[in-house]
Amino acid sequence: RFIIYMLQVFFLGKNKIFKVRGRSIVMSVVEKSFYKGEVIVKEGDIGDSFFRLLEGKASVYADWDKKDQEPFRIALLETGEYFGEMAIIDSYPRNATIVAVGNVRVIAIPKDELTTYFQENPDQILELMQHLGRRVQAMTNYYNEAKALLKEVREAEAAKKKSLFSRIKKHVDMYESNKDYITPPSAEAINEAFEAITDEGTGDIQNYDTNTIIYEEGAVENTMYILRNGAVGMYNSNGEKISELKPVSLFGELGMLASEKREATAVSESDDTYVETITPEYLEPIFLSCPVKIELILKQLSYRLRVLNIDVINTCKEITETYNKK
């Protein structure tokens, strides 16, 4: 066995070998090291893998190698965080450059081995979803701030312009750094894929009658949902319908992934409404019985994040145009 193992290591390098259901699986997870200032992934590249930061920190930049302007730092990644996942979840060019802050170690997980990675590391299913959930929540907060600032900019008098500039600047920078990426993602592929698993119910599926509340605004629940059949309306605190969900939709995910209060009240709007309830302990059984469902939940989160990014950029664009007119 030792000789076989050494031969595998010799021919396969640092690829990881493990067993899944009695079969030996070779996984091309590679550990990489970077020194301070080295680029780990580059904006605009087509990604074929995503990464987990094992040691050190990394900065996320837009406009990293543009000669006529300073790079704009978007975020700082800490040990344990994932990055580059959106490029492989929904096949989109890298929208930022990741640079090592000091000495950094990462593992690179190839796109076509995400399922295998989860088979070996089922605890990382929730970790990756929570990572995306935190990013969605952060972008939602940024979007709300941008909308509030846009309203203030529209109403500002000339005397207030100077005091607004420092707050406006980061939004202007956000727009300038991302304006080339204002291409809306398509929801068609996600919707078609979700419809394909309509009969693959592995969670707790419940039936709701018309006008039954599924959850209320302000509640804190460690649960997300997939609408399998029927219709669900989302209502704000004034009783106004803000959206209507149709099969097959994911909703309430930030309650489970980011421990956030419900932002709206979800109400069943037909007697044949069937909702699949998913809590963290269900994720591994769901993955084992229907791995494509986990992949699709990740795609939905990635899609939501991209839509939010478009909304933020468009709001920043309007802030920029409004400010420049005054």
Tab-separated table of C-alpha atoms in Angstrom:
chain	number	residue	atom	x	y	z
A	1	ARG	CA	0.000	0.000	0.000
A	2	PHE	CA	2.864	2.367	0.835
A	3	ILE	CA	4.493	1.713	-2.556
A	4	ILE	CA	1.163	2.309	-4.342
A	5	TYR	CA	0.665	5.514	-2.370
A	6	MET	CA	4.190	6.769	-3.212
A	7	LEU	CA	3.658	5.981	-6.901
A	8	GLN	CA	0.393	7.928	-6.791
A	9	VAL	CA	2.162	10.861	-5.150
A	10	PHE	CA	4.999	10.639	-7.692
A	11	PHE	CA	2.702	10.694	-10.718
A	12	LEU	CA	-0.033	12.935	-9.298
A	13	GLY	CA	2.026	15.476	-7.373
A	14	LYS	CA	0.192	16.972	-4.383
A	15	ASN	CA	-3.229	15.820	-5.515
A	16	LYS	CA	-5.288	14.526	-2.631
A	17	ILE	CA	-6.292	10.855	-2.426
A	18	PHE	CA	-9.277	9.726	-0.374
A	19	LYS	CA	-12.121	7.233	-0.358
A	20	VAL	CA	-15.777	7.866	-1.108
A	21	ARG	CA	-18.148	4.947	-0.635
A	22	GLY	CA	-15.286	2.460	-0.853
A	23	ARG	CA	-13.765	3.923	-4.033
A	24	SER	CA	-10.375	5.644	-4.168
A	25	ILE	CA	-10.799	9.157	-5.494
A	26	VAL	CA	-7.960	11.395	-6.647
A	27	MET	CA	-8.812	15.048	-6.187
A	28	SER	CA	-6.779	17.800	-7.818
A	29	VAL	CA	-6.819	20.126	-4.817
A	30	VAL	CA	-3.469	21.894	-4.896
A	31	GLU	CA	-1.906	23.942	-2.121
A	32	LYS	CA	-0.187	27.121	-3.295
A	33	SER	CA	1.959	29.765	-1.595
A	34	PHE	CA	2.240	33.471	-2.443
A	35	TYR	CA	4.549	36.188	-1.172
A	36	LYS	CA	3.583	39.726	-0.183
A	37	GLY	CA	2.278	41.684	-3.189
A	38	GLU	CA	1.836	38.662	-5.456
A	39	VAL	CA	-1.371	38.424	-7.486
A	40	ILE	CA	-3.407	35.303	-6.679
A	41	VAL	CA	-6.222	35.865	-9.191
A	42	LYS	CA	-6.511	38.627	-11.781
A	43	GLU	CA	-9.539	40.726	-12.719
A	44	GLY	CA	-11.000	39.737	-16.097
A	45	ASP	CA	-9.527	36.225	-16.199
A	46	ILE	CA	-11.763	33.224	-16.816
A	47	GLY	CA	-11.514	31.122	-13.665
A	48	ASP	CA	-11.328	27.333	-13.582
A	49	SER	CA	-10.922	27.018	-9.802
A	50	PHE	CA	-11.784	28.753	-6.557
A	51	PHE	CA	-9.722	29.159	-3.406
A	52	ARG	CA	-9.733	28.902	0.364
A	53	LEU	CA	-7.302	31.019	2.355
A	54	LEU	CA	-5.399	28.665	4.686
A	55	GLU	CA	-2.942	31.168	6.122
A	56	GLY	CA	-2.466	34.925	5.921
A	57	LYS	CA	-4.581	37.734	4.486
A	58	ALA	CA	-5.355	39.003	0.983
A	59	SER	CA	-6.734	42.256	-0.392
A	60	VAL	CA	-9.466	42.479	-3.028
A	61	TYR	CA	-8.839	45.215	-5.611
A	62	ALA	CA	-10.510	46.677	-8.656
A	63	ASP	CA	-8.382	48.465	-11.296
A	64	TRP	CA	-5.245	46.797	-9.968
A	65	ASP	CA	-3.067	47.297	-13.063
A	66	LYS	CA	-4.560	50.440	-14.607
A	67	LYS	CA	-1.738	52.942	-15.033
A	68	ASP	CA	-3.893	56.085	-14.958
A	69	GLN	CA	-5.536	55.496	-11.564
A	70	GLU	CA	-4.949	54.078	-8.114
A	71	PRO	CA	-6.244	50.557	-7.398
A	72	PHE	CA	-9.495	50.600	-5.427
A	73	ARG	CA	-9.487	48.191	-2.467
A	74	ILE	CA	-12.879	46.553	-2.091
A	75	ALA	CA	-12.293	44.186	0.836
A	76	LEU	CA	-9.776	42.361	3.024
A	77	LEU	CA	-9.934	38.556	3.183
A	78	GLU	CA	-9.031	36.738	6.401
A	79	THR	CA	-7.758	33.196	7.002
A	80	GLY	CA	-10.474	30.616	6.336
A	81	GLU	CA	-12.383	32.674	3.769
A	82	TYR	CA	-13.219	31.568	0.243
A	83	PHE	CA	-12.668	33.661	-2.858
A	84	GLY	CA	-13.005	33.264	-6.603
A	85	GLU	CA	-16.074	31.071	-6.150
A	86	MET	CA	-18.434	33.165	-8.291
A	87	ALA	CA	-16.276	32.695	-11.385
A	88	ILE	CA	-16.709	28.927	-11.200
A	89	ILE	CA	-20.252	28.758	-9.772
A	90	ASP	CA	-21.785	30.696	-12.670
A	91	SER	CA	-18.920	30.850	-15.222
A	92	TYR	CA	-18.253	34.580	-15.064
A	93	PRO	CA	-14.928	36.437	-15.540
A	94	ARG	CA	-13.076	37.391	-12.364
A	95	ASN	CA	-14.426	40.798	-11.301
A	96	ALA	CA	-11.538	41.673	-8.974
A	97	THR	CA	-7.836	41.097	-8.403
A	98	ILE	CA	-6.771	39.300	-5.207
A	99	VAL	CA	-3.331	40.238	-3.855
A	100	ALA	CA	-1.400	38.669	-0.976
A	101	VAL	CA	-0.979	41.079	1.961
A	102	GLY	CA	1.882	39.038	3.462
A	103	ASN	CA	2.945	35.432	2.990
A	104	VAL	CA	-0.179	33.492	2.045
A	105	ARG	CA	-1.146	29.839	1.635
A	106	VAL	CA	-4.279	28.770	-0.253
A	107	ILE	CA	-5.848	25.637	-1.628
A	108	ALA	CA	-7.146	25.751	-5.198
A	109	ILE	CA	-10.295	23.699	-5.857
A	110	PRO	CA	-11.002	22.984	-9.554
A	111	LYS	CA	-14.424	23.834	-10.929
A	112	ASP	CA	-15.277	20.280	-11.938
A	113	GLU	CA	-14.373	18.886	-8.512
A	114	LEU	CA	-16.682	20.956	-6.310
A	115	THR	CA	-18.859	17.881	-5.674
A	116	THR	CA	-15.832	15.786	-4.771
A	117	TYR	CA	-14.564	18.504	-2.442
A	118	PHE	CA	-17.905	18.525	-0.613
A	119	GLN	CA	-17.867	14.721	-0.408
A	120	GLU	CA	-14.627	14.921	1.550
A	121	ASN	CA	-15.531	18.131	3.420
A	122	PRO	CA	-19.317	18.117	4.010
A	123	ASP	CA	-18.935	20.754	6.748
A	124	GLN	CA	-17.733	23.188	4.074
A	125	ILE	CA	-21.129	23.173	2.313
A	126	LEU	CA	-22.571	25.404	5.032
A	127	GLU	CA	-19.298	27.360	5.303
A	128	LEU	CA	-19.336	28.298	1.607
A	129	MET	CA	-23.036	29.152	1.704
A	130	GLN	CA	-22.496	31.331	4.780
A	131	HIS	CA	-19.614	33.051	2.998
A	132	LEU	CA	-21.912	33.929	0.094
A	133	GLY	CA	-24.686	34.897	2.526
A	134	ARG	CA	-22.387	37.351	4.313
A	135	ARG	CA	-21.387	38.871	0.990
A	136	VAL	CA	-25.042	39.224	-0.031
A	137	GLN	CA	-25.835	40.918	3.285
A	138	ALA	CA	-22.825	43.259	3.024
A	139	MET	CA	-23.773	44.206	-0.537
A	140	THR	CA	-27.405	44.728	0.542
A	141	ASN	CA	-26.241	47.114	3.269
A	142	TYR	CA	-24.020	48.930	0.764
A	143	TYR	CA	-26.922	49.198	-1.681
A	144	ASN	CA	-29.208	50.654	1.004
A	145	GLU	CA	-26.509	53.166	1.896
A	146	ALA	CA	-26.057	54.095	-1.769
A	147	LYS	CA	-29.813	54.592	-2.237
A	148	ALA	CA	-30.023	56.788	0.871
A	149	LEU	CA	-27.045	58.844	-0.287
A	150	LEU	CA	-28.513	59.214	-3.784
A	151	LYS	CA	-31.667	60.648	-2.261
A	152	GLU	CA	-29.573	63.047	-0.168
A	153	VAL	CA	-27.494	64.097	-3.194
A	154	ARG	CA	-30.638	64.811	-5.205
A	155	GLU	CA	-31.976	67.030	-2.438
A	156	ALA	CA	-28.704	68.676	-1.407
A	157	GLU	CA	-28.284	72.418	-1.543
A	158	ALA	CA	-25.033	73.905	-2.833
A	159	ALA	CA	-23.824	74.593	0.713
A	160	LYS	CA	-24.042	70.901	1.577
A	161	LYS	CA	-22.031	69.671	-1.391
A	162	LYS	CA	-18.629	69.824	0.299
A	163	SER	CA	-19.768	67.881	3.341
A	164	LEU	CA	-21.178	65.194	1.047
A	165	PHE	CA	-18.031	64.750	-1.016
A	166	SER	CA	-16.177	62.354	1.312
A	167	ARG	CA	-19.233	60.126	1.501
A	168	ILE	CA	-19.817	60.320	-2.233
A	169	LYS	CA	-16.233	59.507	-3.157
A	170	LYS	CA	-16.314	55.804	-2.280
A	171	HIS	CA	-19.484	55.376	-4.325
A	172	VAL	CA	-17.926	57.214	-7.260
A	173	ASP	CA	-14.861	54.969	-6.932
A	174	MET	CA	-17.104	51.901	-6.778
A	175	TYR	CA	-18.770	52.906	-10.032
A	176	GLU	CA	-15.544	53.810	-11.822
A	177	SER	CA	-13.953	50.521	-10.759
A	178	ASN	CA	-16.865	48.320	-11.843
A	179	LYS	CA	-18.547	50.120	-14.734
A	180	ASP	CA	-17.155	47.621	-17.263
A	181	TYR	CA	-18.984	44.776	-15.484
A	182	ILE	CA	-22.544	46.076	-15.789
A	183	THR	CA	-23.805	42.978	-17.577
A	184	PRO	CA	-26.898	41.505	-15.921
A	185	PRO	CA	-26.630	37.764	-15.205
A	186	SER	CA	-29.261	35.528	-16.733
A	187	ALA	CA	-31.791	33.863	-14.447
A	188	GLU	CA	-32.998	31.440	-17.122
A	189	ALA	CA	-30.382	28.753	-16.545
A	190	ILE	CA	-30.970	28.793	-12.784
A	191	ASN	CA	-34.742	28.621	-13.149
A	192	GLU	CA	-34.537	25.757	-15.634
A	193	ALA	CA	-32.149	23.870	-13.372
A	194	PHE	CA	-34.351	24.347	-10.295
A	195	GLU	CA	-37.381	23.136	-12.248
A	196	ALA	CA	-35.459	19.990	-13.161
A	197	ILE	CA	-35.234	18.981	-9.482
A	198	THR	CA	-38.859	19.730	-8.580
A	199	ASP	CA	-39.470	16.095	-7.633
A	200	GLU	CA	-36.203	15.655	-5.740
A	201	GLY	CA	-37.584	16.561	-2.323
A	202	THR	CA	-35.103	15.599	0.382
A	203	GLY	CA	-35.860	18.229	2.999
A	204	ASP	CA	-38.986	18.725	5.107
A	205	ILE	CA	-41.786	19.631	2.678
A	206	GLN	CA	-44.857	21.355	4.118
A	207	ASN	CA	-48.192	22.343	2.609
A	208	TYR	CA	-49.628	25.822	3.340
A	209	ASP	CA	-53.182	27.008	2.754
A	210	THR	CA	-53.990	30.401	1.244
A	211	ASN	CA	-53.111	33.413	3.447
A	212	THR	CA	-50.988	31.332	5.820
A	213	ILE	CA	-47.891	33.085	7.157
A	214	ILE	CA	-44.689	31.108	6.557
A	215	TYR	CA	-42.540	33.560	8.518
A	216	GLU	CA	-42.911	37.114	9.780
A	217	GLU	CA	-40.797	40.209	9.278
A	218	GLY	CA	-38.300	40.663	12.114
A	219	ALA	CA	-38.190	36.983	13.067
A	220	VAL	CA	-34.802	35.302	13.510
A	221	GLU	CA	-34.848	31.718	12.228
A	222	ASN	CA	-32.104	29.345	11.199
A	223	THR	CA	-34.027	28.247	8.103
A	224	MET	CA	-34.239	28.791	4.359
A	225	TYR	CA	-36.894	27.606	1.934
A	226	ILE	CA	-37.480	26.357	-1.594
A	227	LEU	CA	-40.927	26.998	-3.036
A	228	ARG	CA	-41.801	23.726	-4.754
A	229	ASN	CA	-45.359	24.536	-5.862
A	230	GLY	CA	-47.948	27.309	-5.533
A	231	ALA	CA	-47.191	30.972	-4.817
A	232	VAL	CA	-45.699	33.016	-1.989
A	233	GLY	CA	-46.072	36.768	-1.538
A	234	MET	CA	-43.492	38.882	0.292
A	235	TYR	CA	-44.974	41.816	2.273
A	236	ASN	CA	-43.410	44.760	4.086
A	237	SER	CA	-44.466	46.124	7.480
A	238	ASN	CA	-47.098	48.330	5.799
A	239	GLY	CA	-48.826	45.302	4.321
A	240	GLU	CA	-47.664	46.147	0.788
A	241	LYS	CA	-46.620	43.294	-1.476
A	242	ILE	CA	-43.034	43.837	-2.545
A	243	SER	CA	-42.585	40.665	-4.586
A	244	GLU	CA	-44.231	37.403	-5.576
A	245	LEU	CA	-42.360	34.116	-5.734
A	246	LYS	CA	-43.126	31.301	-8.118
A	247	PRO	CA	-41.874	27.717	-8.297
A	248	VAL	CA	-39.010	26.971	-8.041
A	249	SER	CA	-37.574	29.813	-5.894
A	250	LEU	CA	-35.153	30.003	-2.983
A	251	PHE	CA	-36.116	32.438	-0.210
A	252	GLY	CA	-35.305	33.255	3.402
A	253	GLU	CA	-31.709	32.117	2.908
A	254	LEU	CA	-30.090	34.978	4.835
A	255	GLY	CA	-31.949	33.892	7.954
A	256	MET	CA	-29.940	30.675	7.920
A	257	LEU	CA	-26.692	31.874	6.391
A	258	ALA	CA	-26.195	35.298	7.972
A	259	SER	CA	-28.432	35.057	11.080
A	260	GLU	CA	-30.309	38.138	9.873
A	261	LYS	CA	-33.816	39.183	10.853
A	262	ARG	CA	-36.465	38.529	8.234
A	263	GLU	CA	-36.797	41.617	6.024
A	264	ALA	CA	-40.370	40.815	4.987
A	265	THR	CA	-43.333	38.589	5.834
A	266	ALA	CA	-43.749	35.525	3.599
A	267	VAL	CA	-47.377	34.505	2.973
A	268	SER	CA	-48.785	31.518	1.092
A	269	GLU	CA	-51.124	32.689	-1.676
A	270	SER	CA	-52.643	29.423	-2.844
A	271	ASP	CA	-53.940	26.219	-1.243
A	272	ASP	CA	-51.467	24.101	-3.194
A	273	THR	CA	-48.369	25.870	-1.855
A	274	TYR	CA	-45.647	23.359	-0.975
A	275	VAL	CA	-42.470	24.627	0.623
A	276	GLU	CA	-39.287	22.679	1.335
A	277	THR	CA	-37.717	23.730	4.634
A	278	ILE	CA	-33.923	23.518	4.866
A	279	THR	CA	-31.887	23.881	8.063
A	280	PRO	CA	-28.090	23.397	8.441
A	281	GLU	CA	-28.373	19.775	9.563
A	282	TYR	CA	-30.231	18.935	6.330
A	283	LEU	CA	-27.413	20.140	4.050
A	284	GLU	CA	-25.259	17.015	4.159
A	285	PRO	CA	-28.186	14.566	3.639
A	286	ILE	CA	-29.439	16.751	0.778
A	287	PHE	CA	-25.971	16.751	-0.763
A	288	LEU	CA	-25.676	12.969	-0.485
A	289	SER	CA	-29.086	12.352	-2.095
A	290	CYS	CA	-29.136	15.260	-4.564
A	291	PRO	CA	-25.778	17.097	-4.915
A	292	VAL	CA	-27.091	19.187	-7.806
A	293	LYS	CA	-29.481	20.906	-5.387
A	294	ILE	CA	-26.567	22.224	-3.305
A	295	GLU	CA	-24.900	23.449	-6.482
A	296	LEU	CA	-28.088	25.235	-7.507
A	297	ILE	CA	-28.474	26.904	-4.110
A	298	LEU	CA	-24.913	28.204	-4.538
A	299	LYS	CA	-25.796	29.416	-8.036
A	300	GLN	CA	-28.864	31.222	-6.692
A	301	LEU	CA	-26.784	32.975	-4.026
A	302	SER	CA	-24.175	33.916	-6.610
A	303	TYR	CA	-26.900	35.205	-8.933
A	304	ARG	CA	-28.407	37.309	-6.157
A	305	LEU	CA	-25.001	38.768	-5.350
A	306	ARG	CA	-24.373	39.689	-8.983
A	307	VAL	CA	-27.796	41.353	-9.302
A	308	LEU	CA	-27.086	43.346	-6.136
A	309	ASN	CA	-23.710	44.354	-7.547
A	310	ILE	CA	-25.416	45.628	-10.707
A	311	ASP	CA	-27.936	47.583	-8.615
A	312	VAL	CA	-25.146	49.123	-6.527
A	313	ILE	CA	-23.124	50.088	-9.604
A	314	ASN	CA	-26.138	51.669	-11.297
A	315	THR	CA	-26.961	53.622	-8.129
A	316	CYS	CA	-23.323	54.755	-7.865
A	317	LYS	CA	-23.482	55.775	-11.519
A	318	GLU	CA	-26.483	57.984	-10.812
A	319	ILE	CA	-24.755	59.446	-7.745
A	320	THR	CA	-21.734	60.240	-9.933
A	321	GLU	CA	-23.851	61.854	-12.655
A	322	THR	CA	-25.998	63.808	-10.160
A	323	TYR	CA	-22.957	65.063	-8.269
A	324	ASN	CA	-21.127	66.079	-11.438
A	325	LYS	CA	-24.107	68.147	-12.561
A	326	LYS	CA	-24.009	70.302	-9.450
